[in-house]
């Protein structure tokens, strides 16, 4: 590799040499570097490592799974601007997922699956690509199969209203990584929420058909809203230790915001009953529907077929 | 006060040369991504950067470019560390950076909105006072919240009719 660029040819070559700064590149990751390189990942005093790791996984899985679903809209949205908007929302969530999964792995490597010897996959990718559906801790709202654009609008609205309310409080986390992810995430989620809220109002106030579709989507997704505010024992322990947020405590704040959107859209609060878990278990417990297994099969199959893949 | 050694100064100058892959008229220093450059021992450089957006695909390129430039300048070991807190804001773009953006026909960002406390819902399109970077007219209209990259919005000048990008406040 030349040290000094002397010709146009060398300049051209530098695009590749730039990529080859490191020795081995895991073939399927989003990046080549540890997203937490140099970040203080010391576990705060009195915090149980497994609790912190599992809590970070929950938040990370929410964003990873939701990112994947929203990402499926890329090249399929009704127009170019919304295509880019949805792709950007997916990208923000993927960025959050990387940091959160990496944080989980740094807190307690027992959560990271063991890979075949010689695999260069970093821990965040081991977590994304080599876990089975029951190991995922995401809320079920994130994993549903995509519907029409109204469905995407309602799903992004419900997800981001809830997550923004959680992140506004998570900024106070004693864990430096979680507080930083939240401080950054708040800016991103506020945009996602406002984007979805404007479309919610637009579709509700549009044609009879757009209103019908919006309300159908809202009634279909509403049963999964209460699950977002259930307190899992890990969330309770993380909140108790000052690193996490008990979602039950932000329900009122989230519903106040949601009611503003409903009022502007002239849509009544849905009365559809909550979707129950299976023997009381829901997404946070690893209880998922078939859509997540199918999604993971597609997302993970290439990485699993080539666990040592490098380029 | 710690005096900056000549080696550190040189490393800083090299690091400051590295530009944003998407906004090549902006150095990482002008963008506010480059937070600190330090030299440990003889030729081990430690660079601190703050990501712009959580999933910004340009970050990997910036990191690799920093390593490449500093290695080419003779530094044996280059360590790029991520500094997550405080979060990056467009307020960190320097006056020189803003001038470079405007000179390239890109409208620089206004002051970033406050993000402390609960963030109020906004149901109206973001209202910004954007001047046309070509003719300076304040008569501009939003075409799309997304321009050539996700961090820019596309506007149109209703005076000179030129379309242009505006770096969104965050």
Coordinates of C-alpha atoms in Angstrom, one line a residue:
Chain A
X1 CA 0.0 0.0 0.0
X2 CA 1.6 3.3 -1.0
X3 CA 2.1 5.9 1.7
X4 CA 1.9 8.9 -0.5
X5 CA -0.7 9.4 -3.3
X6 CA 1.2 10.4 -6.4
X7 CA -1.2 9.7 -9.2
X8 CA -4.9 9.4 -10.0
X9 CA -4.5 5.6 -10.1
X10 CA -3.3 5.6 -6.5
X11 CA -6.2 7.8 -5.5
X12 CA -8.5 5.3 -7.0
X13 CA -6.8 2.5 -5.2
X14 CA -7.1 4.3 -1.9
X15 CA -10.8 3.6 -1.8
X16 CA -9.9 -0.1 -1.2
X17 CA -6.9 0.5 1.0
X18 CA -9.1 2.5 3.2
X19 CA -11.3 -0.5 3.7
X20 CA -8.4 -2.7 4.4
X21 CA -7.0 -0.8 7.4
X22 CA -8.0 -3.7 9.6
X23 CA -7.0 -7.3 9.1
X24 CA -10.2 -9.2 8.9
X25 CA -13.7 -7.9 7.9
X26 CA -16.7 -9.9 9.0
X27 CA -18.6 -10.2 5.8
X28 CA -22.2 -9.5 7.0
X29 CA -21.9 -6.6 9.5
X30 CA -23.0 -3.0 9.1
X31 CA -19.5 -1.7 10.0
X32 CA -16.0 -2.9 10.6
X33 CA -15.4 -1.4 14.0
X34 CA -16.6 -1.7 17.5
X35 CA -19.2 1.0 17.8
X36 CA -18.2 1.4 21.5
X37 CA -14.5 1.8 20.8
X38 CA -13.1 4.1 23.6
X39 CA -16.5 4.5 25.3
X40 CA -16.6 4.1 29.1
X41 CA -18.4 0.8 29.5
X42 CA -17.7 0.3 33.2
X43 CA -20.8 -1.1 34.9
X44 CA -22.1 1.4 37.4
X45 CA -21.7 0.5 41.1
X46 CA -24.3 -1.9 42.5
X47 CA -25.7 -2.8 39.1
X48 CA -26.0 -6.5 38.2
X49 CA -24.2 -7.2 34.9
X50 CA -26.8 -9.7 33.7
X51 CA -29.7 -7.3 34.4
X52 CA -27.9 -4.5 32.5
X53 CA -27.1 -6.8 29.6
X54 CA -30.6 -8.2 29.3
X55 CA -32.2 -4.7 29.6
X56 CA -29.9 -3.4 26.8
X57 CA -30.9 -6.5 24.7
X58 CA -34.6 -5.7 25.2
X59 CA -34.1 -2.1 23.9
X60 CA -31.7 -3.3 21.2
X61 CA -34.0 -6.0 19.9
X62 CA -36.9 -3.6 19.7
X63 CA -34.9 -1.3 17.5
X64 CA -33.3 -4.1 15.4
X65 CA -36.6 -5.9 14.6
X66 CA -38.5 -2.6 14.0
X67 CA -35.6 -1.4 11.8
X68 CA -35.8 -4.6 9.8
X69 CA -39.6 -4.2 9.2
X70 CA -39.4 -0.5 8.4
X71 CA -36.4 -1.3 6.2
X72 CA -38.6 -3.6 4.1
X73 CA -40.4 -0.5 2.9
X74 CA -37.3 0.6 1.0
X75 CA -38.2 0.8 -2.7
X76 CA -41.8 0.0 -1.8
X77 CA -43.2 3.2 -0.3
X78 CA -45.9 5.3 -2.1
X79 CA -43.4 7.9 -3.2
X80 CA -39.7 8.7 -3.2
X81 CA -39.8 11.1 -0.2
X82 CA -41.6 8.6 2.0
X83 CA -39.3 5.8 0.8
X84 CA -36.3 7.9 1.9
X85 CA -38.0 8.9 5.2
X86 CA -38.8 5.3 6.1
X87 CA -35.4 4.1 5.1
X88 CA -33.9 6.9 7.3
X89 CA -36.1 5.8 10.2
X90 CA -34.9 2.2 9.8
X91 CA -31.3 3.4 9.6
X92 CA -31.6 5.4 12.9
X93 CA -33.1 2.4 14.6
X94 CA -30.3 0.2 13.2
X95 CA -27.7 2.6 14.6
X96 CA -29.4 2.5 18.0
X97 CA -29.5 -1.3 17.8
X98 CA -25.8 -1.6 17.1
X99 CA -24.9 0.4 20.2
X100 CA -27.4 -1.3 22.4
X101 CA -26.4 -4.8 21.4
X102 CA -22.8 -3.9 21.7
X103 CA -23.5 -2.5 25.2
X104 CA -25.3 -5.8 26.2
X105 CA -22.3 -7.8 25.1
X106 CA -19.8 -5.6 26.9
X107 CA -21.9 -5.7 30.1
X108 CA -22.1 -9.5 30.2
X109 CA -20.7 -11.7 27.5
X110 CA -22.8 -14.6 28.7
X111 CA -25.6 -13.2 26.6
X112 CA -23.6 -13.6 23.4
X113 CA -24.0 -16.9 21.5
X114 CA -20.8 -18.9 20.9
X115 CA -19.8 -18.9 17.3
X116 CA -17.7 -21.5 15.4
X117 CA -14.0 -21.0 16.0
X118 CA -12.4 -18.5 13.7
X119 CA -15.5 -16.5 13.1
X120 CA -14.7 -12.8 12.9
X121 CA -18.3 -11.7 13.7
X122 CA -18.2 -9.0 16.4
X123 CA -20.5 -9.5 19.4
X124 CA -23.3 -7.2 18.1
X125 CA -23.5 -9.3 15.0
X126 CA -23.3 -12.6 16.9
X127 CA -26.4 -11.3 18.8
X128 CA -28.2 -10.2 15.7
X129 CA -27.5 -13.2 13.5
X130 CA -27.0 -16.2 15.8
X131 CA -29.9 -16.1 18.2
X132 CA -33.2 -18.0 17.8
X133 CA -36.5 -16.2 18.1
X134 CA -37.1 -17.2 21.7
X135 CA -33.9 -15.4 22.7
X136 CA -35.2 -12.1 21.2
X137 CA -36.7 -9.8 23.8
X138 CA -38.4 -7.3 21.5
X139 CA -42.0 -6.2 22.0
X140 CA -44.4 -7.9 19.6
X141 CA -45.5 -4.7 18.0
X142 CA -42.1 -4.5 16.2
X143 CA -42.2 -7.9 14.6
X144 CA -45.6 -8.0 12.8
X145 CA -45.6 -8.5 9.1
X146 CA -45.9 -5.2 7.2
X147 CA -49.3 -4.1 6.0
X148 CA -50.2 -1.1 3.9
X149 CA -48.8 2.4 4.3
X150 CA -51.5 3.2 6.9
X151 CA -50.3 0.3 8.9
X152 CA -46.7 1.5 8.7
X153 CA -47.9 5.0 9.8
X154 CA -49.7 3.7 12.8
X155 CA -46.9 1.3 13.8
X156 CA -44.2 3.9 13.6
X157 CA -46.4 6.3 15.6
X158 CA -47.2 3.9 18.4
X159 CA -43.6 2.6 18.6
X160 CA -42.0 6.0 18.6
X161 CA -44.4 7.7 21.0
X162 CA -43.7 4.9 23.4
X163 CA -40.0 4.7 22.9
X164 CA -39.5 8.5 23.0
X165 CA -41.3 8.6 26.4
X166 CA -38.9 5.9 27.6
X167 CA -35.8 7.5 26.1
X168 CA -36.7 10.9 27.6
X169 CA -36.3 9.3 31.0
X170 CA -33.4 7.0 30.0
X171 CA -31.3 10.1 29.5
X172 CA -30.9 10.1 33.2
X173 CA -29.5 6.5 33.3
X174 CA -26.5 5.9 35.5
X175 CA -25.1 3.8 32.6
X176 CA -23.0 6.0 30.4
X177 CA -23.8 4.1 27.2
X178 CA -27.5 3.9 27.8
X179 CA -27.8 7.6 28.7
X180 CA -25.8 8.6 25.6
X181 CA -27.9 6.3 23.3
X182 CA -31.0 7.9 24.8
X183 CA -29.8 11.5 24.4
X184 CA -29.0 10.8 20.8
X185 CA -32.1 8.7 20.2
X186 CA -34.5 11.3 21.6
X187 CA -33.7 13.6 18.7
X188 CA -34.2 10.8 16.2
X189 CA -37.4 9.5 17.7
X190 CA -38.9 12.9 17.9
X191 CA -38.6 13.1 14.2
X192 CA -40.0 9.6 13.6
X193 CA -43.0 10.4 15.9
X194 CA -43.7 13.7 14.2
X195 CA -43.4 12.2 10.7
X196 CA -45.8 9.4 11.6
X197 CA -48.2 11.7 13.4
X198 CA -48.5 14.1 10.4
X199 CA -49.3 11.1 8.1
X200 CA -51.8 9.8 10.7
X201 CA -53.7 13.1 10.6
X202 CA -53.3 13.4 6.8
X203 CA -54.7 9.9 6.2
X204 CA -57.5 10.3 8.7
X205 CA -58.5 13.6 7.2
X206 CA -58.0 12.5 3.6
X207 CA -60.4 10.5 1.5
X208 CA -62.9 8.0 2.8
X209 CA -60.6 5.2 1.7
X210 CA -57.5 6.6 3.4
X211 CA -59.5 7.1 6.6
X212 CA -60.9 3.6 6.5
X213 CA -57.5 2.1 6.0
X214 CA -56.0 4.2 8.8
X215 CA -58.7 3.3 11.3
X216 CA -58.4 -0.4 10.3
X217 CA -54.7 -0.3 10.9
X218 CA -55.1 1.5 14.2
X219 CA -57.7 -1.0 15.5
X220 CA -55.5 -3.9 14.4
X221 CA -52.4 -2.5 16.2
X222 CA -54.0 -1.1 19.3
X223 CA -54.2 -4.5 21.1
X224 CA -50.4 -4.5 21.2
X225 CA -50.2 -1.1 22.8
X226 CA -50.7 -2.2 26.5
X227 CA -47.8 -4.7 26.2
X228 CA -45.4 -1.8 25.7
X229 CA -46.1 -0.6 29.2
X230 CA -45.9 -4.0 31.0
X231 CA -43.1 -4.1 33.5
X232 CA -40.9 -7.1 33.0
X233 CA -38.9 -8.1 36.1
X234 CA -35.6 -7.2 34.3
X235 CA -37.0 -3.7 33.6
X236 CA -38.1 -3.4 37.2
X237 CA -34.6 -4.4 38.4
X238 CA -32.9 -2.0 35.9
X239 CA -35.1 0.9 37.0
X240 CA -34.5 0.0 40.6
X241 CA -30.7 0.1 40.0
X242 CA -31.0 3.5 38.2
X243 CA -29.9 2.3 34.8
X244 CA -33.3 1.6 33.2
X245 CA -36.8 2.9 32.9
X246 CA -39.9 1.1 34.1
X247 CA -42.2 1.5 31.1
X248 CA -45.3 1.6 33.3
X249 CA -44.2 5.0 34.6
X250 CA -44.3 6.6 31.2
X251 CA -47.7 5.4 30.1
X252 CA -49.5 8.5 31.0
X253 CA -47.0 10.8 29.2
X254 CA -47.2 8.6 26.1
X255 CA -50.9 8.5 26.0
X256 CA -51.2 12.3 26.5
X257 CA -49.1 12.7 23.3
X258 CA -51.1 10.0 21.5
X259 CA -54.4 11.6 22.4
X260 CA -53.2 14.9 20.9
X261 CA -52.7 13.1 17.6
X262 CA -56.0 11.3 17.8
X263 CA -57.8 14.6 18.5
X264 CA -56.1 16.4 15.6
X265 CA -57.1 13.4 13.4
X266 CA -60.6 13.2 14.8
X267 CA -60.2 9.5 15.6
X268 CA -61.7 8.0 18.7
X269 CA -59.5 6.0 21.1
X270 CA -59.8 2.4 20.0
X271 CA -61.6 0.0 22.3
X272 CA -60.0 -3.1 20.8
X273 CA -59.0 -5.4 23.8
X274 CA -55.3 -6.1 24.5
X275 CA -53.7 -9.1 22.8
X276 CA -52.9 -11.6 25.6
X277 CA -49.6 -13.4 25.9
X278 CA -49.2 -17.1 25.9
X279 CA -49.5 -18.3 29.4
X280 CA -48.9 -14.7 30.4
X281 CA -45.7 -14.5 28.4
X282 CA -45.1 -11.8 25.8
X283 CA -42.3 -10.4 23.6
X284 CA -40.1 -9.4 26.5
X285 CA -40.2 -13.0 27.7
X286 CA -39.1 -14.3 24.3
X287 CA -42.7 -15.3 23.3
X288 CA -43.1 -14.3 19.7
X289 CA -45.4 -15.0 16.8
X290 CA -44.5 -16.9 13.6
X291 CA -43.6 -13.6 11.8
X292 CA -40.4 -13.1 13.8
X293 CA -39.2 -16.6 13.0
X294 CA -39.7 -16.0 9.3
X295 CA -38.1 -12.6 9.5
X296 CA -35.0 -14.0 11.3
X297 CA -34.8 -16.9 8.9
X298 CA -34.4 -14.4 6.0
X299 CA -32.2 -12.0 7.9
X300 CA -29.9 -14.6 9.4
X301 CA -29.6 -17.3 6.8
X302 CA -26.6 -16.0 4.9
X303 CA -24.5 -15.2 8.0
X304 CA -25.3 -18.6 9.5
X305 CA -24.3 -20.4 6.3
X306 CA -20.9 -18.6 6.4
X307 CA -20.1 -17.9 10.0
X308 CA -16.4 -17.4 9.1
X309 CA -17.2 -15.2 6.1
X310 CA -14.6 -12.5 5.5
X311 CA -13.8 -10.1 2.8
Chain B
X1 CA -2.7 24.5 31.0
X2 CA -1.1 21.8 29.0
X3 CA 1.0 22.9 26.0
X4 CA 0.3 21.1 22.8
X5 CA 3.4 19.3 21.7
X6 CA 4.6 19.8 18.1
X7 CA 3.8 16.2 17.3
X8 CA 0.2 16.6 18.7
X9 CA -0.1 19.7 16.7
X10 CA 1.0 17.9 13.5
X11 CA -1.4 15.0 14.2
X12 CA -4.2 17.5 14.7
X13 CA -3.4 19.3 11.4
X14 CA -3.5 15.9 9.6
X15 CA -6.8 14.8 11.2
X16 CA -8.3 18.2 10.5
X17 CA -7.6 17.7 6.8
X18 CA -9.9 14.7 6.6
X19 CA -13.3 15.6 5.0
X20 CA -16.8 14.3 5.3
X21 CA -17.4 11.8 2.5
X22 CA -20.9 13.2 1.8
X23 CA -20.0 16.9 2.3
X24 CA -16.4 17.0 0.9
X25 CA -16.3 20.8 1.3
X26 CA -16.4 20.2 5.1
X27 CA -13.5 18.9 7.2
X28 CA -14.4 16.7 10.1
X29 CA -13.2 19.6 12.3
X30 CA -15.6 22.0 10.7
X31 CA -18.4 19.5 10.9
X32 CA -17.8 19.2 14.7
X33 CA -17.3 15.4 14.5
X34 CA -13.6 15.6 15.4
X35 CA -13.6 16.2 19.2
X36 CA -10.0 15.6 20.2
X37 CA -6.6 14.6 18.8
X38 CA -3.8 13.5 21.2
X39 CA -0.5 11.8 20.8
X40 CA 0.6 9.2 23.3
X41 CA 4.3 8.4 23.3
X42 CA 6.0 9.0 20.0
X43 CA 3.6 8.1 17.3
X44 CA 0.4 6.6 18.8
X45 CA -2.4 9.0 17.9
X46 CA -5.7 8.9 19.7
X47 CA -8.6 10.6 17.9
X48 CA -12.0 11.1 19.5
X49 CA -15.0 11.5 17.2
X50 CA -18.7 11.9 17.8
X51 CA -21.2 10.3 15.4
X52 CA -23.6 12.6 13.6
X53 CA -26.6 10.2 13.3
X54 CA -26.8 6.8 15.1
X55 CA -26.8 4.9 11.8
X56 CA -24.9 7.4 9.6
X57 CA -23.2 5.2 7.0
X58 CA -20.5 7.9 6.5
X59 CA -19.1 7.2 10.0
X60 CA -17.2 4.1 8.9
X61 CA -15.7 6.0 6.0
X62 CA -14.7 8.9 8.3
X63 CA -13.0 6.5 10.7
X64 CA -11.1 4.7 7.9
X65 CA -10.1 8.0 6.3
X66 CA -8.7 9.2 9.6
X67 CA -6.7 6.0 10.1
X68 CA -5.5 6.2 6.5
X69 CA -4.4 9.8 6.6
X70 CA -2.6 9.6 9.9
X71 CA -0.9 6.3 9.0
X72 CA 0.2 7.9 5.7
X73 CA 1.6 10.8 7.7
X74 CA 3.9 8.5 9.5
X75 CA 2.0 7.8 12.7
X76 CA 2.4 4.1 13.6
X77 CA -0.6 3.5 15.6
X78 CA -3.9 5.3 15.2
X79 CA -6.8 4.7 17.6
X80 CA -10.2 6.2 16.8
X81 CA -12.4 6.4 19.8
X82 CA -16.1 7.1 19.9
X83 CA -17.3 9.9 22.1
X84 CA -21.1 9.5 22.5
X85 CA -21.8 12.2 25.1
X86 CA -22.7 14.9 24.5
X87 CA -24.6 14.0 21.4
X88 CA -23.6 15.8 18.1
X89 CA -25.6 18.8 17.1
X90 CA -25.5 20.9 13.9
X91 CA -24.6 23.8 16.3
X92 CA -21.1 22.4 16.3
X93 CA -20.6 23.2 12.6
X94 CA -18.0 26.0 12.7
X95 CA -18.5 29.4 11.1
X96 CA -15.8 28.4 8.5
X97 CA -17.8 25.2 7.9
X98 CA -21.0 27.2 7.4
X99 CA -19.3 29.5 5.0
X100 CA -18.0 26.5 3.0
X101 CA -21.4 25.0 2.8
X102 CA -23.0 28.2 1.6
X103 CA -20.2 28.6 -1.0
X104 CA -21.0 25.1 -2.3
X105 CA -24.6 26.1 -2.7
X106 CA -25.8 24.3 0.4
X107 CA -27.9 26.2 3.0
X108 CA -26.3 25.9 6.4
X109 CA -28.4 24.9 9.4
X110 CA -30.0 27.4 11.8
X111 CA -29.9 27.0 15.6
X112 CA -30.8 23.5 16.7
X113 CA -34.0 23.1 18.7
X114 CA -33.7 22.4 22.4
X115 CA -34.0 18.8 23.3
X116 CA -34.1 19.0 27.1
X117 CA -37.2 17.8 28.9
X118 CA -40.2 16.3 27.0
X119 CA -40.2 17.2 23.3
X120 CA -43.5 18.6 22.3
X121 CA -45.4 17.0 19.4
X122 CA -45.3 19.0 16.1
X123 CA -48.0 18.3 13.6
X124 CA -47.0 20.9 11.1
X125 CA -44.1 20.7 8.7
X126 CA -40.9 22.1 10.2
X127 CA -40.9 25.9 9.7
X128 CA -37.4 27.2 8.9
X129 CA -36.2 30.5 7.7
X130 CA -34.0 29.5 4.8
X131 CA -32.2 31.8 2.5
X132 CA -31.3 30.8 -1.0
X133 CA -27.6 30.1 -1.1
X134 CA -27.5 31.2 -4.7
X135 CA -29.2 34.6 -4.7
X136 CA -29.7 35.2 -1.0
X137 CA -33.5 35.6 -1.3
X138 CA -35.6 34.6 1.8
X139 CA -38.4 33.5 -0.6
X140 CA -37.9 29.8 -0.4
X141 CA -40.1 26.8 -0.1
X142 CA -39.6 23.2 1.1
X143 CA -39.7 20.6 -1.6
X144 CA -38.9 17.5 0.5
X145 CA -37.7 16.8 4.0
X146 CA -35.0 14.7 2.4
X147 CA -32.5 15.9 -0.1
X148 CA -29.4 14.2 -1.5
X149 CA -28.7 12.7 1.9
X150 CA -31.0 12.0 4.8
X151 CA -29.5 14.8 6.9
X152 CA -30.5 17.4 4.3
X153 CA -33.8 18.8 3.2
X154 CA -34.5 20.0 -0.3
X155 CA -35.7 23.5 -0.9
X156 CA -36.5 25.7 -3.9
X157 CA -35.9 29.4 -4.3
X158 CA -39.1 31.0 -5.6
X159 CA -37.0 34.1 -6.6
X160 CA -34.3 32.6 -8.8
X161 CA -36.0 29.2 -9.0
X162 CA -32.9 27.2 -8.1
X163 CA -33.3 24.0 -6.0
X164 CA -30.9 23.6 -3.2
X165 CA -30.1 21.4 -0.1
X166 CA -30.5 22.6 3.4
X167 CA -28.6 20.9 6.3
X168 CA -31.3 20.1 8.8
X169 CA -31.0 21.3 12.4
X170 CA -30.5 18.5 14.9

